[in-house]
Short mmCIF file of N, CA and C in Angstrom, two decimals:
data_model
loop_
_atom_site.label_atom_id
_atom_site.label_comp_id
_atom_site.label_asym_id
_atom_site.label_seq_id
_atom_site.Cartn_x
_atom_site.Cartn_y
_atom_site.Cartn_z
N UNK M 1 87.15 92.00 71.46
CA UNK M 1 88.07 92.11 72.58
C UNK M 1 87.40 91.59 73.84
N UNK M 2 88.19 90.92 74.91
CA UNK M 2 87.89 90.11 76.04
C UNK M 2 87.52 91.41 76.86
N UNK M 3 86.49 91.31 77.65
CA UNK M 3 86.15 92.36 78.46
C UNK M 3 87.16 92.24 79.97
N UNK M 4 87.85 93.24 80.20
CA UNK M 4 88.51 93.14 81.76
C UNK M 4 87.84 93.25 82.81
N UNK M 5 87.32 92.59 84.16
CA UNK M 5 86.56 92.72 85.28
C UNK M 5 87.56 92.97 86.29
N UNK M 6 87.01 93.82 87.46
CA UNK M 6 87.89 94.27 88.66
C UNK M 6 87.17 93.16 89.77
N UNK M 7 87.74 92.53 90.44
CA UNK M 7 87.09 91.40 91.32
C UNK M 7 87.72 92.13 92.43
N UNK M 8 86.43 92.35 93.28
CA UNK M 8 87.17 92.60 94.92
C UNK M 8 87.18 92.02 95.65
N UNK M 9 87.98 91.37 96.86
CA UNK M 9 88.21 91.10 97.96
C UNK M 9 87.09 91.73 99.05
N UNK M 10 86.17 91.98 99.20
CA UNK M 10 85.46 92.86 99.40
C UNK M 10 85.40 92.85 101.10
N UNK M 11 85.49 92.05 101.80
CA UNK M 11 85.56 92.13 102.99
C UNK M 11 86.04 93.05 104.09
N UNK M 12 87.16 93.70 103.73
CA UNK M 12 87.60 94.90 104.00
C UNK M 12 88.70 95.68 103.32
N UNK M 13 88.26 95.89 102.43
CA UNK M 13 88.52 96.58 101.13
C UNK M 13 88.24 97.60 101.22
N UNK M 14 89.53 98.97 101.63
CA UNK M 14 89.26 100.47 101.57
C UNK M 14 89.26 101.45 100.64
N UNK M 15 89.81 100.76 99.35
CA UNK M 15 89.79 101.32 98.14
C UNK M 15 88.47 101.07 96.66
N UNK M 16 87.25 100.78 97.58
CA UNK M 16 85.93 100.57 96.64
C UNK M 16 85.65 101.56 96.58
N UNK M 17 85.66 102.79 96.49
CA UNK M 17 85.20 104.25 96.23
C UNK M 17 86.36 104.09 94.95
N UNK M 18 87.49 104.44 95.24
CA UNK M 18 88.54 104.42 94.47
C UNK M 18 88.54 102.97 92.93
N UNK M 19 88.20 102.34 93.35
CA UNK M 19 87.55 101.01 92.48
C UNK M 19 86.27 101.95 91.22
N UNK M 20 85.69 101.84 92.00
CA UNK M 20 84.02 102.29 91.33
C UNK M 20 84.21 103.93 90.74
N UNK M 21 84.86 104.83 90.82
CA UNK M 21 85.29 105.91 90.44
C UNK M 21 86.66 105.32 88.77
N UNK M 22 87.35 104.44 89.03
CA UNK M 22 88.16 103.71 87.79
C UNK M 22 87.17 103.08 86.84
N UNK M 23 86.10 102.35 87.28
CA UNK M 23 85.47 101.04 86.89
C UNK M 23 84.92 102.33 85.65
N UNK M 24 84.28 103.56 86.56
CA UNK M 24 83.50 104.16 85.40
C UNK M 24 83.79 104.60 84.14
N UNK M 25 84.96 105.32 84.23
CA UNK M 25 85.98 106.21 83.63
C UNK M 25 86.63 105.19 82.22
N UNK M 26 86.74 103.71 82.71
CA UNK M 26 87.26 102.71 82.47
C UNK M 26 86.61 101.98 81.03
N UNK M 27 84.58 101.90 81.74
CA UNK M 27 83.62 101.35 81.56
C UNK M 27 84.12 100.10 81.89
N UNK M 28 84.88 99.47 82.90
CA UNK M 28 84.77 98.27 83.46
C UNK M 28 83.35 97.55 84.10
N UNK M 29 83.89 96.32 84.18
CA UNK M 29 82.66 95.61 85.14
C UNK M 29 83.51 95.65 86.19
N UNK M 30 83.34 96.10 87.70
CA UNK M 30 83.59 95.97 89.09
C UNK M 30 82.65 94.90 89.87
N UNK M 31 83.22 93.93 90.33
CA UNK M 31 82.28 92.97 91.34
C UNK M 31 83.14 92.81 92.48
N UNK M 32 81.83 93.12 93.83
CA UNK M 32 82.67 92.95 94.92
C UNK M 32 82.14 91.46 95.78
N UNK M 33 83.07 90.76 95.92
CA UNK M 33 82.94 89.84 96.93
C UNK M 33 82.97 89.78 97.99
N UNK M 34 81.93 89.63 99.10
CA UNK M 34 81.68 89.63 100.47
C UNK M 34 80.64 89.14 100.98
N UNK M 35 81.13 88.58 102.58
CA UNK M 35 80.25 87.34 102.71
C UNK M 35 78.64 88.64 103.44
N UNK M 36 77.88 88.13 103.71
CA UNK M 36 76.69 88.69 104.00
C UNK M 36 77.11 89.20 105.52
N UNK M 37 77.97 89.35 105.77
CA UNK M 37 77.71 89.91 107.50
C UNK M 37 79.22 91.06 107.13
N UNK M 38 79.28 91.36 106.01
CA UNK M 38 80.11 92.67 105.75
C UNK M 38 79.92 93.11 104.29
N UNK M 39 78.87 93.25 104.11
CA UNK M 39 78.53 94.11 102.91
C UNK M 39 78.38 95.30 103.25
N UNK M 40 78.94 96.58 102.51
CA UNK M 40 78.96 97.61 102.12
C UNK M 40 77.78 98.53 101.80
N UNK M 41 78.00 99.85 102.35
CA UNK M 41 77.42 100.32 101.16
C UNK M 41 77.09 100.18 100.07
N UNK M 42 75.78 100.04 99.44
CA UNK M 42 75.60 100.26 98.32
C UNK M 42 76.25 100.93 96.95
N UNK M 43 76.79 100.40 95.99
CA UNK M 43 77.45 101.52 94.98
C UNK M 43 77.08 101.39 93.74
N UNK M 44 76.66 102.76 93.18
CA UNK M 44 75.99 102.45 91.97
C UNK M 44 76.67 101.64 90.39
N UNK M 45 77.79 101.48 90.31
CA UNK M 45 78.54 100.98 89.02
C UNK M 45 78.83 99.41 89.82
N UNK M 46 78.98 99.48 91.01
CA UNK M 46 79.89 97.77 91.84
C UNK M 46 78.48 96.85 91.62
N UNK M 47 78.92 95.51 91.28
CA UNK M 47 77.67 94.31 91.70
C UNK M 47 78.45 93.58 92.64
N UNK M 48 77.44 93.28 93.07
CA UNK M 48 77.91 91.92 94.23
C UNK M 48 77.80 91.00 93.86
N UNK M 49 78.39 89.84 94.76
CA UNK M 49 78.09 88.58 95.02
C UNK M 49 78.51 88.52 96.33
N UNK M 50 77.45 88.14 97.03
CA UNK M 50 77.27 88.20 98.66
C UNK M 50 77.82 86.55 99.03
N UNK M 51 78.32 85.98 99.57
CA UNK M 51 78.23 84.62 99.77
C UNK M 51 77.95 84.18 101.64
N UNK M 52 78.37 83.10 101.89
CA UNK M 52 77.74 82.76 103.43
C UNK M 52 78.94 83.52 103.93
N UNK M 53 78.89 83.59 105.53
CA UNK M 53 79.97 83.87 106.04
C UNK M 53 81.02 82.63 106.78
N UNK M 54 81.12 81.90 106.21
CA UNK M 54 82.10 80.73 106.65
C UNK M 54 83.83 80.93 106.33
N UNK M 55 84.58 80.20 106.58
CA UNK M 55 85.85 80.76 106.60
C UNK M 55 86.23 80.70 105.01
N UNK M 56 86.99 81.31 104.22
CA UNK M 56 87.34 81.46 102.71
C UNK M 56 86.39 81.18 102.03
N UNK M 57 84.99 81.56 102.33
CA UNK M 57 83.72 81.24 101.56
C UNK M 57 84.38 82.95 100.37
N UNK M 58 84.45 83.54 100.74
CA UNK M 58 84.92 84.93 99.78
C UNK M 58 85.67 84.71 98.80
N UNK M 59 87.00 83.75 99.45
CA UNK M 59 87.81 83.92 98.73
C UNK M 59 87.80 82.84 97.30
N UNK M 60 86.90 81.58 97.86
CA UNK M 60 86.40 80.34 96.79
C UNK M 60 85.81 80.72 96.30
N UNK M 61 84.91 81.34 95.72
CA UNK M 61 83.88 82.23 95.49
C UNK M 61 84.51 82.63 94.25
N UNK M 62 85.47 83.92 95.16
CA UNK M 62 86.39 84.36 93.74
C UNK M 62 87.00 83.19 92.99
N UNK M 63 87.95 82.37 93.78
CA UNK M 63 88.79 81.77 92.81
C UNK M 63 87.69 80.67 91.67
N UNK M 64 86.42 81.09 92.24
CA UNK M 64 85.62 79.57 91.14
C UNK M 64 85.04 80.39 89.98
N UNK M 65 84.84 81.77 90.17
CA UNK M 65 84.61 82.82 89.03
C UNK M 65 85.84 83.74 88.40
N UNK M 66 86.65 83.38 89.27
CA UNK M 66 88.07 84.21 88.71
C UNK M 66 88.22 83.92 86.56
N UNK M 67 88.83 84.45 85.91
CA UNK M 67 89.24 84.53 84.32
C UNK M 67 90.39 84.91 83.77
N UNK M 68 90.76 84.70 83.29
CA UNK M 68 92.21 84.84 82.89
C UNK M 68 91.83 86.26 82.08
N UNK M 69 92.54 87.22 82.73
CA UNK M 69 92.94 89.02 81.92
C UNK M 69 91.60 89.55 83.35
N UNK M 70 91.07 88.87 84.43
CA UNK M 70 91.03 90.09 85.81
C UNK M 70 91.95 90.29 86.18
N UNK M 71 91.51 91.27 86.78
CA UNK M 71 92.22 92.11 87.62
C UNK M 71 91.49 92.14 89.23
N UNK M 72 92.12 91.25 90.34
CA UNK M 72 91.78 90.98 91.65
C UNK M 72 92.45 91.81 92.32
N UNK M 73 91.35 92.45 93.36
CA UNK M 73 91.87 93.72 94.76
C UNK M 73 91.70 92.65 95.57
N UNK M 74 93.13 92.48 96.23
CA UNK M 74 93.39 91.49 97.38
C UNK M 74 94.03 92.11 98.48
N UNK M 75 94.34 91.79 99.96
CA UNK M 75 95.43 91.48 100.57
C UNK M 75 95.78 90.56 100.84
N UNK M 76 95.18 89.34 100.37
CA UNK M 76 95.61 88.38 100.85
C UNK M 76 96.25 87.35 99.41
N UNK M 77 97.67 87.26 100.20
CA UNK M 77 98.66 86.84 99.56
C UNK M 77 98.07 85.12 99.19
N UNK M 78 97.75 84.28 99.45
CA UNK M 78 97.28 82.82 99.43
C UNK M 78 95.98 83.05 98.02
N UNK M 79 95.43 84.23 98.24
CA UNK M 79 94.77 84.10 97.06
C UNK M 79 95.04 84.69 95.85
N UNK M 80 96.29 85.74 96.05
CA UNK M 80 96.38 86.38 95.19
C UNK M 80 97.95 85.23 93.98
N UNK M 81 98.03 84.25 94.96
CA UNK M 81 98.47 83.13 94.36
C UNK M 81 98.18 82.82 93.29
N UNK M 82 96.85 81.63 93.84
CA UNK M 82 95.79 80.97 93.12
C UNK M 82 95.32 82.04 92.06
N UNK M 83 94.87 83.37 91.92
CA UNK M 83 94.51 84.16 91.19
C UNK M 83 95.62 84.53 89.57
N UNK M 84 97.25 84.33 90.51
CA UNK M 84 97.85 84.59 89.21
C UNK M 84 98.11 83.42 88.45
N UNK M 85 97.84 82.07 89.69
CA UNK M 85 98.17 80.54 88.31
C UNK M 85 96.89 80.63 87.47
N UNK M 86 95.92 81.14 87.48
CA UNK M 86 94.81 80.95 86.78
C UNK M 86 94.84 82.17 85.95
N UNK M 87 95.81 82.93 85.25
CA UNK M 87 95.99 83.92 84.12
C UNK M 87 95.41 85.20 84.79
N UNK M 88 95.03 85.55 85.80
CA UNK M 88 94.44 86.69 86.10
C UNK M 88 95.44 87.73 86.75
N UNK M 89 95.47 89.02 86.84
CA UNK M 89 96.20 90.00 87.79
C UNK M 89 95.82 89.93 88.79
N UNK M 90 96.57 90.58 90.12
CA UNK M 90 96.03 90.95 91.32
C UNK M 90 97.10 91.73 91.76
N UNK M 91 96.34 92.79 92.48
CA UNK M 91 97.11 93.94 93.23
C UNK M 91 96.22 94.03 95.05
N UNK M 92 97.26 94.79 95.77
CA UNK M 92 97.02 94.94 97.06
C UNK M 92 95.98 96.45 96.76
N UNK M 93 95.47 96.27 98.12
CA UNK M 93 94.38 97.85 98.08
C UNK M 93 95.66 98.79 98.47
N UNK M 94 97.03 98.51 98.72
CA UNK M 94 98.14 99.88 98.91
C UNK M 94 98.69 99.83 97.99
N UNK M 95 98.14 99.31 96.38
CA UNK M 95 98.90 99.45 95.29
C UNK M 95 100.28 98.43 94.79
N UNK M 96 100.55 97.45 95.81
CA UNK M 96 101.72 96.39 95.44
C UNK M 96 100.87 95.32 94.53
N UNK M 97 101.42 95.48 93.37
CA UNK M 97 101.03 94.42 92.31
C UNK M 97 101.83 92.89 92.21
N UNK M 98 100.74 92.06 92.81
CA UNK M 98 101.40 90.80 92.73
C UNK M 98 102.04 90.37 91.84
N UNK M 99 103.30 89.79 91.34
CA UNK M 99 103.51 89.26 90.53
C UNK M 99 104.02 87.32 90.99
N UNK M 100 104.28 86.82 89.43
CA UNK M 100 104.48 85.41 89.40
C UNK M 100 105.97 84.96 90.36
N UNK M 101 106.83 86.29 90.04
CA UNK M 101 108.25 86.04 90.74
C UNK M 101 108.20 86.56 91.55
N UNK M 102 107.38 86.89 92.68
CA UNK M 102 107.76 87.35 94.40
C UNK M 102 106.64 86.86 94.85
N UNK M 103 105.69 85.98 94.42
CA UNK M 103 104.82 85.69 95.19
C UNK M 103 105.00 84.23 96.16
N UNK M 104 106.02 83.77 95.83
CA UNK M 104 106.37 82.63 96.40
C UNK M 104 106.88 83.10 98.16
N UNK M 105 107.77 84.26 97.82
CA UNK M 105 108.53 84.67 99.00
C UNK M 105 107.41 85.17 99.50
N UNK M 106 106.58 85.98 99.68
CA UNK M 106 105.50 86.71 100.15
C UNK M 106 104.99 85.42 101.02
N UNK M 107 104.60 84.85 100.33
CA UNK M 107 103.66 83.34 100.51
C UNK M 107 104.59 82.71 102.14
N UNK M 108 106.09 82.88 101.51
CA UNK M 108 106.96 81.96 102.78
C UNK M 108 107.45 83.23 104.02
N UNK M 109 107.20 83.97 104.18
CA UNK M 109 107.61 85.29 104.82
C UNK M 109 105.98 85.51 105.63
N UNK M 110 105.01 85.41 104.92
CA UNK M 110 103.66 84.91 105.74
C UNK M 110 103.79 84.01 106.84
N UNK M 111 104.47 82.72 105.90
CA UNK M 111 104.22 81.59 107.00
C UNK M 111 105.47 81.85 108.18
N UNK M 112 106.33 81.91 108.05
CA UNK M 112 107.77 82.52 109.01
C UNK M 112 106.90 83.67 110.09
N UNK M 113 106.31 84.31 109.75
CA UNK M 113 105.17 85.68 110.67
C UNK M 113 104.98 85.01 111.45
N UNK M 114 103.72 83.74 110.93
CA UNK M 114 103.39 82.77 111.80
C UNK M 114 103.56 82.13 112.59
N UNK M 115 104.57 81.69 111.85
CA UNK M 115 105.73 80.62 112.95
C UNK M 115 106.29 81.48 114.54
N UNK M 116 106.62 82.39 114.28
CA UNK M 116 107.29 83.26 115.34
C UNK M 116 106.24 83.74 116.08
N UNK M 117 104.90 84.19 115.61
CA UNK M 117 103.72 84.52 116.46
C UNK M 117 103.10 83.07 117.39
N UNK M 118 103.25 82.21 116.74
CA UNK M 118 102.91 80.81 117.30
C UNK M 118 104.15 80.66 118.32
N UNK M 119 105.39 81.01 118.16
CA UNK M 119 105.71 80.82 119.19
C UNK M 119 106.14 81.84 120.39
N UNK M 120 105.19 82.84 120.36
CA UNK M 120 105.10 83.56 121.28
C UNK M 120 105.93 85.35 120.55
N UNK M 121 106.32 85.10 119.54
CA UNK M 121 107.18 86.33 119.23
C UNK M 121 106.43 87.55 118.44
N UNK M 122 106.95 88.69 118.31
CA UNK M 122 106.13 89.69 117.94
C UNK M 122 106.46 89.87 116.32
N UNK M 123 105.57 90.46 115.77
CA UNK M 123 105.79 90.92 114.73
C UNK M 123 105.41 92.16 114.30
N UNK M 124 106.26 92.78 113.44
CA UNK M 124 105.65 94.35 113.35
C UNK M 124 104.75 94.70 112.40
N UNK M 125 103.50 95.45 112.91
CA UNK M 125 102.37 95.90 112.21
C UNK M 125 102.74 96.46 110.46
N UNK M 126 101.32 96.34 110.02
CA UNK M 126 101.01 97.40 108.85
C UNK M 126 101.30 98.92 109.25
N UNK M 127 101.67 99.46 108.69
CA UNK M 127 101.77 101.05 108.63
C UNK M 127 99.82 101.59 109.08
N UNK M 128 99.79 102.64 109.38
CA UNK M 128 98.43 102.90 109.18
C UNK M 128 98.30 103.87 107.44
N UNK M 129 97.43 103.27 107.05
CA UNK M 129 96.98 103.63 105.77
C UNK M 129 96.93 104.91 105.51
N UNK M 130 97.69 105.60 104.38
CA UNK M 130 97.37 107.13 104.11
C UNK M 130 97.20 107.38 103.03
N UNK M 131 97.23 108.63 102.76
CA UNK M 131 96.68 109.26 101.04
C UNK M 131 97.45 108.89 100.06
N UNK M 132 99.28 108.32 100.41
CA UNK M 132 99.71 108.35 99.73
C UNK M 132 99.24 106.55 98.83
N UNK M 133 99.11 105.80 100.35
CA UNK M 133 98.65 104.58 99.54
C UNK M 133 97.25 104.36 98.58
N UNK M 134 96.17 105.65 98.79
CA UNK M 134 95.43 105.82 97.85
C UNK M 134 95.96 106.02 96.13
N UNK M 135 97.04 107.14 96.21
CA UNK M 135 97.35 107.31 95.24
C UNK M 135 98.40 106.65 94.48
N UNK M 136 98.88 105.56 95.12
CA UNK M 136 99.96 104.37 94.59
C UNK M 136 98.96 103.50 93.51
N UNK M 137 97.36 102.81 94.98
CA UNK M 137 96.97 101.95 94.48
C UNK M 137 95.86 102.24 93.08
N UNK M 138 95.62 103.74 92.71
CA UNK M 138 94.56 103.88 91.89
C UNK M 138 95.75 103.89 90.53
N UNK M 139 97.22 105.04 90.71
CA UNK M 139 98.41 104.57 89.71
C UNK M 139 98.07 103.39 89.29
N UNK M 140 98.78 101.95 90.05
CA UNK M 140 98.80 101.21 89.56
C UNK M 140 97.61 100.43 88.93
N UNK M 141 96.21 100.35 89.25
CA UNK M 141 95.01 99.99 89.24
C UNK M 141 95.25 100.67 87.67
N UNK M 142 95.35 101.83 87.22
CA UNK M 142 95.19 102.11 85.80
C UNK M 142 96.28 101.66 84.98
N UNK M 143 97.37 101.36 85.75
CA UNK M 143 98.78 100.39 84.62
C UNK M 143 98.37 99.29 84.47
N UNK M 144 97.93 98.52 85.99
CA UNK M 144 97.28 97.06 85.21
C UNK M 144 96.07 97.12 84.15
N UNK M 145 94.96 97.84 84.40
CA UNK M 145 94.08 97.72 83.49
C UNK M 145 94.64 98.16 81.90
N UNK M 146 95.02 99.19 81.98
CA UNK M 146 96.09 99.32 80.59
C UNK M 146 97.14 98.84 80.01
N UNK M 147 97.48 97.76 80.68
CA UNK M 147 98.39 96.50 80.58
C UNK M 147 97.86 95.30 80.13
N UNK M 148 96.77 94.97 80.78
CA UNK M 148 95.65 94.21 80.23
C UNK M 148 94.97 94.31 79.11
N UNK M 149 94.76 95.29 78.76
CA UNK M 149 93.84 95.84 77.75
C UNK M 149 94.47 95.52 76.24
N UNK M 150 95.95 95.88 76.35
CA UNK M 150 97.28 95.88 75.38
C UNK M 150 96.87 94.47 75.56
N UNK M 151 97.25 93.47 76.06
CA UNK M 151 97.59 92.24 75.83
C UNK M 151 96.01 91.25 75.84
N UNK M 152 94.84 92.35 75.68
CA UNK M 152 93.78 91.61 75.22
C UNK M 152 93.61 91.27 73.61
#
């Protein structure tokens, strides 16, 4: 059987306690990606890969080690793209699991944000993060890995 890896987004990623507490339980491999001027705490089950700090140095990184049957902790929608054309999962650290059919809109609802911030207009924030999005994203974190696992 294909071994499943948890790839993190690691840059500011609030659910690596929550990661490394699954990974064990799991016996997953957890690797977190982050460039050298935001590495973490130390964690005993997570490995790194540290890379430079240049702009999407994190995120190339992942996509050049990414595998078809990971499982990627993202927020960012542009990679969590690239992550699902290349056979892999990816979920948000608040538990929204990317899929192949809404990631397009995500992708164009980004750029529309943009557009309106570029031209001077507001847009409304993230929620501030709570317990409940802990307990969405570790739910789903164990459906994908047990989803994966089935279809290894």
């Amino acid at each position: 059987m294909k071994n499943i890896r948890i790839v993190i987004d690691g840059d500011s990623c609030p659910v690596i306690k929550i990661i490394e507490d699954i990974s064990i339980k799991y016996n997953i491999t957890a690797i977190l990606f982050c460039s050298y001027c935001h590495v973490p705490n130390k964690k005993s089950n997570i490995k790194y890969c540290i890379v430079d700090s240049y702009p999407q140095a994190v995120d190339l990184a992942i996509i050049n080690d990414i595998k078809n049957g990971d499982i990627v902790v993202t927020q960012d929608y542009g990679l969590a793209s690239i992550v699902l054309s290349k056979g892999a999962r990816a979920i948000s650290p608040n538990g929204k699991i990317y899929l192949n059919e809404s990631i397009d809109i995500l992708l164009y609802n980004r750029h529309l944000n943009k557009e309106i911030r570029k031209a001077g207009g507001k847009i409304k924030g993230n929620h501030k993060r709570n317990r409940k999005d802990n307990i969405n994203f570790e739910r789903n974190l164990i459906r994908l890995i047990e989803d994966t696992q089935n279809l290894l």
